[in-house]
Amino acid sequence: MTQTRQVPTPVVAHDRSTDPFPPGQTSLFVNGILPRRRWLVLLVSVAVGLFIAYAWSSELVDREIGFNVANGILGHDASTTPIDGIGAGILFAFVTGLAGSFTACNIAVFGAVTPMVGHTASRSQRLLQTLRPLGWLAVGMIPVSAVYGAIVGLVGTRMPQFSTASFGSVSPRILQAMIVFGIIGLVMLIMGLSSLKYIPDPLGPVSRRFPNAPLVLMGVLIGGLLIGRPYPLFRTMFRHAAETHDPLYGAFAFTLQSIGNIVVMALLFVALSYLIGGRLRRWLATRPARITALTAGAFLIAAVFMLGYWELRLLGRFGYVWFPTAPWNA
């Protein structure tokens, strides 16, 4: 009886040449190299975020900085001068977005994308490499801003921001801000914890097909700032868009507000690329775990600030929980 010899099936190694990320990295903001003391990154980030939530002065940021920037560009008092027409409203939207640039969400995104600064030899290649992540941020940001602006134009003064009702001592406008910024803070907390690999990377599977998905998500978060923003100058633009009952104007004005909101970040990112981009990349390359620490720290500080300021501090102000009040905010 003849025995048939079975030839073992050869094992074919996985071809990683088509993978968008190197081994160990699951998405743009989550790589396989961890700091030796990742718990220290977490602890310091939480402490810094809580301190900023405690010390943050909306009076200083919104009025002293934001109002002065808007007044200087517009040439008049932005808080008291009425918006006269669509053209003035469009200019007002962009300028007030520029004046409100320094938000926690913007700073977190800036910190997270900083390791992507290129060091190519060609100026044109370096500019393209720098602008690409900003373009993907815009892909996520602009649709959110435009849709919300169109809704404001359609619904008009029936939006919650115009309601005089209250939930206990919380107005609908503040409640909406707490919900929106709470969600943004939770998303950033998840991103920070996954960067340190305390939890699985939620964007890992989708990033294999769409490597820029994390940047699009960050753009969505920046666009989402408009949904909850109680910034006084933004409320002026919001009211004008609602009273015009023009969804196209609302979409365009809100889009310009968001674009103005990231102009400073974009200019800083380009300047960083041209001035110290090569040195920064070499510094990060000598110890790649620094990339993880920088990315995770940016997300965690912003997340803890958002949750501490918009949830704990506001609930403390309304008497529901205890949260310390800085003397200059009393």
mmCIF file of C-alpha atoms in Angstrom, residues 65-190:
data_model
loop_
_atom_site.group_PDB
_atom_site.id
_atom_site.type_symbol
_atom_site.label_atom_id
_atom_site.label_comp_id
_atom_site.label_asym_id
_atom_site.label_seq_id
_atom_site.Cartn_x
_atom_site.Cartn_y
_atom_site.Cartn_z
ATOM 1 C CA ILE A 65 -7.616 89.057 25.758
ATOM 2 C CA GLY A 66 -10.506 88.119 23.466
ATOM 3 C CA PHE A 67 -12.312 91.468 23.564
ATOM 4 C CA ASN A 68 -9.116 93.489 23.125
ATOM 5 C CA VAL A 69 -8.037 91.425 20.111
ATOM 6 C CA ALA A 70 -11.480 91.748 18.485
ATOM 7 C CA ASN A 71 -11.728 95.475 19.267
ATOM 8 C CA GLY A 72 -8.264 96.117 17.846
ATOM 9 C CA ILE A 73 -8.994 94.342 14.552
ATOM 10 C CA LEU A 74 -12.541 95.649 14.078
ATOM 11 C CA GLY A 75 -11.705 99.175 15.173
ATOM 12 C CA HIS A 76 -14.700 99.470 17.515
ATOM 13 C CA ASP A 77 -16.157 97.935 20.662
ATOM 14 C CA ALA A 78 -17.177 94.457 19.523
ATOM 15 C CA SER A 79 -19.329 93.863 22.598
ATOM 16 C CA THR A 80 -21.570 96.930 22.200
ATOM 17 C CA THR A 81 -21.574 97.774 18.486
ATOM 18 C CA PRO A 82 -24.435 95.965 16.680
ATOM 19 C CA ILE A 83 -23.673 93.856 13.619
ATOM 20 C CA ASP A 84 -24.857 95.852 10.626
ATOM 21 C CA GLY A 85 -25.627 93.474 7.777
ATOM 22 C CA ILE A 86 -24.386 90.168 6.396
ATOM 23 C CA GLY A 87 -20.955 91.467 5.367
ATOM 24 C CA ALA A 88 -20.262 92.867 8.823
ATOM 25 C CA GLY A 89 -21.475 89.596 10.319
ATOM 26 C CA ILE A 90 -19.052 87.557 8.215
ATOM 27 C CA LEU A 91 -16.121 89.763 9.270
ATOM 28 C CA PHE A 92 -17.286 89.651 12.894
ATOM 29 C CA ALA A 93 -17.469 85.834 12.769
ATOM 30 C CA PHE A 94 -13.883 85.429 11.570
ATOM 31 C CA VAL A 95 -12.432 88.056 13.908
ATOM 32 C CA THR A 96 -14.180 86.700 17.005
ATOM 33 C CA GLY A 97 -13.070 83.198 16.090
ATOM 34 C CA LEU A 98 -9.511 84.521 15.914
ATOM 35 C CA ALA A 99 -9.950 86.281 19.259
ATOM 36 C CA GLY A 100 -11.086 83.031 20.898
ATOM 37 C CA SER A 101 -8.216 80.917 19.584
ATOM 38 C CA PHE A 102 -6.665 79.781 22.843
ATOM 39 C CA THR A 103 -9.070 77.077 23.930
ATOM 40 C CA ALA A 104 -8.094 73.844 25.651
ATOM 41 C CA CYS A 105 -9.222 71.810 22.632
ATOM 42 C CA ASN A 106 -6.996 73.784 20.242
ATOM 43 C CA ILE A 107 -4.005 73.556 22.569
ATOM 44 C CA ALA A 108 -4.475 69.792 22.943
ATOM 45 C CA VAL A 109 -4.633 69.265 19.187
ATOM 46 C CA PHE A 110 -1.574 71.482 18.725
ATOM 47 C CA GLY A 111 0.365 69.438 21.271
ATOM 48 C CA ALA A 112 -0.735 66.162 19.726
ATOM 49 C CA VAL A 113 0.172 67.071 16.129
ATOM 50 C CA THR A 114 3.477 68.779 17.002
ATOM 51 C CA PRO A 115 5.458 65.498 16.691
ATOM 52 C CA MET A 116 4.307 65.385 13.048
ATOM 53 C CA VAL A 117 6.424 68.432 12.158
ATOM 54 C CA GLY A 118 8.546 67.451 9.173
ATOM 55 C CA HIS A 119 12.231 67.883 8.458
ATOM 56 C CA THR A 120 12.388 67.364 4.697
ATOM 57 C CA ALA A 121 15.036 69.278 2.789
ATOM 58 C CA SER A 122 12.758 70.886 0.220
ATOM 59 C CA ARG A 123 10.787 73.944 1.350
ATOM 60 C CA SER A 124 7.768 72.947 -0.747
ATOM 61 C CA GLN A 125 7.797 69.404 0.649
ATOM 62 C CA ARG A 126 8.133 70.734 4.186
ATOM 63 C CA LEU A 127 5.185 73.086 3.683
ATOM 64 C CA LEU A 128 3.054 70.280 2.229
ATOM 65 C CA GLN A 129 3.961 67.964 5.091
ATOM 66 C CA THR A 130 3.040 70.698 7.577
ATOM 67 C CA LEU A 131 -0.257 71.685 5.972
ATOM 68 C CA ARG A 132 -1.523 68.133 5.450
ATOM 69 C CA PRO A 133 -2.585 67.515 9.083
ATOM 70 C CA LEU A 134 -4.212 70.962 9.189
ATOM 71 C CA GLY A 135 -6.186 70.048 6.080
ATOM 72 C CA TRP A 136 -7.488 66.862 7.710
ATOM 73 C CA LEU A 137 -8.477 68.865 10.801
ATOM 74 C CA ALA A 138 -10.521 71.101 8.504
ATOM 75 C CA VAL A 139 -12.213 68.034 6.959
ATOM 76 C CA GLY A 140 -13.687 67.194 10.357
ATOM 77 C CA MET A 141 -14.234 70.747 11.587
ATOM 78 C CA ILE A 142 -15.980 72.497 8.691
ATOM 79 C CA PRO A 143 -18.996 70.146 8.256
ATOM 80 C CA VAL A 144 -19.806 70.334 11.986
ATOM 81 C CA SER A 145 -19.579 74.144 12.015
ATOM 82 C CA ALA A 146 -21.553 74.543 8.788
ATOM 83 C CA VAL A 147 -24.360 72.175 9.809
ATOM 84 C CA TYR A 148 -24.738 73.781 13.218
ATOM 85 C CA GLY A 149 -24.737 77.267 11.669
ATOM 86 C CA ALA A 150 -27.430 76.212 9.202
ATOM 87 C CA ILE A 151 -29.529 74.807 12.065
ATOM 88 C CA VAL A 152 -29.198 78.119 13.927
ATOM 89 C CA GLY A 153 -30.316 79.960 10.779
ATOM 90 C CA LEU A 154 -33.328 77.667 10.379
ATOM 91 C CA VAL A 155 -34.477 77.375 14.002
ATOM 92 C CA GLY A 156 -33.653 80.987 14.848
ATOM 93 C CA THR A 157 -34.530 82.310 18.274
ATOM 94 C CA ARG A 158 -36.142 79.026 19.270
ATOM 95 C CA MET A 159 -32.653 77.641 19.994
ATOM 96 C CA PRO A 160 -31.955 76.721 23.648
ATOM 97 C CA GLN A 161 -29.596 79.706 23.938
ATOM 98 C CA PHE A 162 -32.619 82.029 23.877
ATOM 99 C CA SER A 163 -34.651 80.101 26.448
ATOM 100 C CA THR A 164 -35.368 81.764 29.786
ATOM 101 C CA ALA A 165 -36.259 78.457 31.462
ATOM 102 C CA SER A 166 -33.965 76.864 34.016
ATOM 103 C CA PHE A 167 -33.134 73.413 35.342
ATOM 104 C CA GLY A 168 -32.736 74.209 39.010
ATOM 105 C CA SER A 169 -30.161 76.995 38.887
ATOM 106 C CA VAL A 170 -28.758 75.945 35.476
ATOM 107 C CA SER A 171 -29.895 77.720 32.303
ATOM 108 C CA PRO A 172 -30.386 75.744 29.053
ATOM 109 C CA ARG A 173 -27.368 77.532 27.535
ATOM 110 C CA ILE A 174 -25.063 76.496 30.374
ATOM 111 C CA LEU A 175 -26.545 72.985 30.439
ATOM 112 C CA GLN A 176 -25.820 72.611 26.719
ATOM 113 C CA ALA A 177 -22.245 73.823 27.278
ATOM 114 C CA MET A 178 -21.741 71.333 30.115
ATOM 115 C CA ILE A 179 -23.003 68.437 27.987
ATOM 116 C CA VAL A 180 -21.001 69.334 24.873
ATOM 117 C CA PHE A 181 -17.733 70.132 26.644
ATOM 118 C CA GLY A 182 -18.189 67.103 28.882
ATOM 119 C CA ILE A 183 -18.379 64.863 25.804
ATOM 120 C CA ILE A 184 -15.329 66.559 24.248
ATOM 121 C CA GLY A 185 -13.445 66.103 27.524
ATOM 122 C CA LEU A 186 -14.350 62.405 27.706
ATOM 123 C CA VAL A 187 -13.182 61.828 24.118
ATOM 124 C CA MET A 188 -9.860 63.497 24.896
ATOM 125 C CA LEU A 189 -9.529 61.473 28.102
ATOM 126 C CA ILE A 190 -10.001 58.266 26.112
#
